[in-house]
Amino acid sequence: NSPGDASKLTFLADYLGQLYFTADDRTTGREIWVTEGTAFDMTLLKDISPGVSSGYRSVFGPKILDGTLYFSAYDGLTATHGVEMWRTQGSRLSTQLVEDLNSGIDDGVLGQAL
């Protein structure tokens, strides 16, 4: 992200003792990242939309319910889903689509997908 520009900081969550946030590293697009608070331990949670296309969509989230972090995301132009609800329990493997609520490429989550 541009230094000093917090205008695109739309996702902040304190979850499992770590900070989850969105960032665009110009390789993976805007995705969710996680840190314990230092620049040396920042890692990409999952490249939901592979390549430079952004997976995170600021329709809703982050929301924590029953120990799970929920958010909206788009899994890319090659996938068969629109903007949908996703969840994670803090690992790449646990980060997954909840369900394709509106079958096909149409969005299942209501709102403005930015």
Tab-separated table of C-alpha atoms in Angstrom:
chain	number	residue	atom	x	y	z
A	1	ASN	CA	0.000	0.000	0.000
A	2	SER	CA	1.060	3.598	-0.459
A	3	PRO	CA	2.952	5.000	2.528
A	4	GLY	CA	0.687	7.183	4.648
A	5	ASP	CA	-2.467	6.119	2.777
A	6	ALA	CA	-4.918	4.350	5.085
A	7	SER	CA	-7.950	5.025	2.869
A	8	LYS	CA	-8.105	1.399	1.730
A	9	LEU	CA	-7.748	-0.019	5.234
A	10	THR	CA	-11.234	-1.522	5.406
A	11	PHE	CA	-10.543	-4.738	7.288
A	12	LEU	CA	-9.023	-4.900	10.769
A	13	ALA	CA	-9.636	-7.779	13.160
A	14	ASP	CA	-7.997	-8.887	16.388
A	15	TYR	CA	-8.448	-12.636	16.088
A	16	LEU	CA	-6.589	-15.409	17.937
A	17	GLY	CA	-4.120	-12.867	19.308
A	18	GLN	CA	-3.089	-11.684	15.857
A	19	LEU	CA	-4.055	-8.734	13.672
A	20	TYR	CA	-5.834	-9.542	10.392
A	21	PHE	CA	-5.876	-6.772	7.772
A	22	THR	CA	-6.050	-6.234	4.018
A	23	ALA	CA	-3.153	-5.152	1.873
A	24	ASP	CA	-2.135	-5.191	-1.777
A	25	ASP	CA	1.466	-6.277	-2.323
A	26	ARG	CA	1.132	-5.756	-6.118
A	27	THR	CA	1.601	-9.498	-6.646
A	28	THR	CA	-1.507	-11.038	-5.095
A	29	GLY	CA	-3.933	-8.107	-5.240
A	30	ARG	CA	-5.858	-6.982	-2.127
A	31	GLU	CA	-5.988	-10.009	0.159
A	32	ILE	CA	-6.126	-10.684	3.896
A	33	TRP	CA	-2.819	-10.687	5.750
A	34	VAL	CA	-1.963	-11.557	9.349
A	35	THR	CA	0.684	-10.351	11.791
A	36	GLU	CA	1.631	-10.683	15.435
A	37	GLY	CA	2.675	-7.042	15.356
A	38	THR	CA	6.033	-6.834	13.581
A	39	ALA	CA	6.983	-6.254	9.965
A	40	PHE	CA	8.947	-9.497	10.007
A	41	ASP	CA	6.019	-11.819	10.661
A	42	MET	CA	3.432	-10.494	8.180
A	43	THR	CA	2.066	-13.335	6.082
A	44	LEU	CA	-0.622	-13.708	3.470
A	45	LEU	CA	-3.532	-15.674	4.938
A	46	LYS	CA	-4.551	-17.058	1.527
A	47	ASP	CA	-4.493	-15.826	-2.068
A	48	ILE	CA	-8.267	-16.210	-2.485
A	49	SER	CA	-8.223	-14.776	-5.998
A	50	PRO	CA	-4.990	-16.168	-7.493
A	51	GLY	CA	-2.711	-13.729	-9.257
A	52	VAL	CA	-2.951	-9.939	-9.163
A	53	SER	CA	-6.760	-9.913	-8.949
A	54	SER	CA	-7.997	-8.895	-5.495
A	55	GLY	CA	-9.904	-11.506	-3.496
A	56	TYR	CA	-11.059	-9.368	-0.584
A	57	ARG	CA	-14.310	-7.457	-1.083
A	58	SER	CA	-15.463	-4.928	1.510
A	59	VAL	CA	-19.134	-5.910	1.419
A	60	PHE	CA	-19.107	-7.121	5.028
A	61	GLY	CA	-16.734	-8.326	7.683
A	62	PRO	CA	-14.738	-8.957	9.564
A	63	LYS	CA	-17.139	-10.647	11.962
A	64	ILE	CA	-16.179	-13.216	14.583
A	65	LEU	CA	-18.839	-15.759	15.526
A	66	ASP	CA	-18.296	-18.911	17.601
A	67	GLY	CA	-14.514	-18.706	17.213
A	68	THR	CA	-14.566	-18.323	13.432
A	69	LEU	CA	-13.723	-15.181	11.425
A	70	TYR	CA	-16.198	-14.428	8.584
A	71	PHE	CA	-15.732	-11.983	5.690
A	72	SER	CA	-16.720	-11.397	2.065
A	73	ALA	CA	-14.431	-12.370	-0.796
A	74	TYR	CA	-14.312	-13.091	-4.503
A	75	ASP	CA	-12.326	-16.083	-5.712
A	76	GLY	CA	-11.363	-14.719	-9.071
A	77	LEU	CA	-12.254	-14.534	-12.705
A	78	THR	CA	-11.484	-18.226	-13.292
A	79	ALA	CA	-13.774	-19.457	-10.498
A	80	THR	CA	-17.499	-20.050	-10.677
A	81	HIS	CA	-18.523	-17.868	-7.722
A	82	GLY	CA	-19.296	-14.207	-7.276
A	83	VAL	CA	-18.733	-12.293	-4.033
A	84	GLU	CA	-19.605	-14.764	-1.285
A	85	MET	CA	-19.197	-15.403	2.443
A	86	TRP	CA	-15.860	-16.907	3.470
A	87	ARG	CA	-14.505	-18.099	6.820
A	88	THR	CA	-11.209	-18.868	8.493
A	89	GLN	CA	-9.938	-20.246	11.741
A	90	GLY	CA	-6.571	-18.609	11.190
A	91	SER	CA	-4.807	-20.906	8.729
A	92	ARG	CA	-4.527	-21.088	4.953
A	93	LEU	CA	-6.199	-24.522	4.960
A	94	SER	CA	-9.143	-23.391	7.102
A	95	THR	CA	-9.819	-20.357	4.872
A	96	GLN	CA	-12.638	-21.395	2.595
A	97	LEU	CA	-15.903	-20.491	0.927
A	98	VAL	CA	-18.854	-21.049	3.273
A	99	GLU	CA	-21.309	-21.730	0.459
A	100	ASP	CA	-22.105	-20.454	-3.023
A	101	LEU	CA	-25.316	-18.686	-1.922
A	102	ASN	CA	-26.203	-17.539	-5.438
A	103	SER	CA	-25.130	-20.373	-7.694
A	104	GLY	CA	-22.790	-19.414	-10.477
A	105	ILE	CA	-20.856	-16.196	-10.990
A	106	ASP	CA	-23.553	-13.934	-9.528
A	107	ASP	CA	-22.856	-12.444	-6.105
A	108	GLY	CA	-24.392	-14.217	-3.130
A	109	VAL	CA	-23.617	-11.383	-0.741
A	110	LEU	CA	-25.708	-8.227	-0.989
A	111	GLY	CA	-24.007	-4.863	-1.148
A	112	GLN	CA	-21.447	-2.898	-3.059
A	113	ALA	CA	-18.486	-5.126	-3.964
A	114	LEU	CA	-15.499	-2.784	-4.037
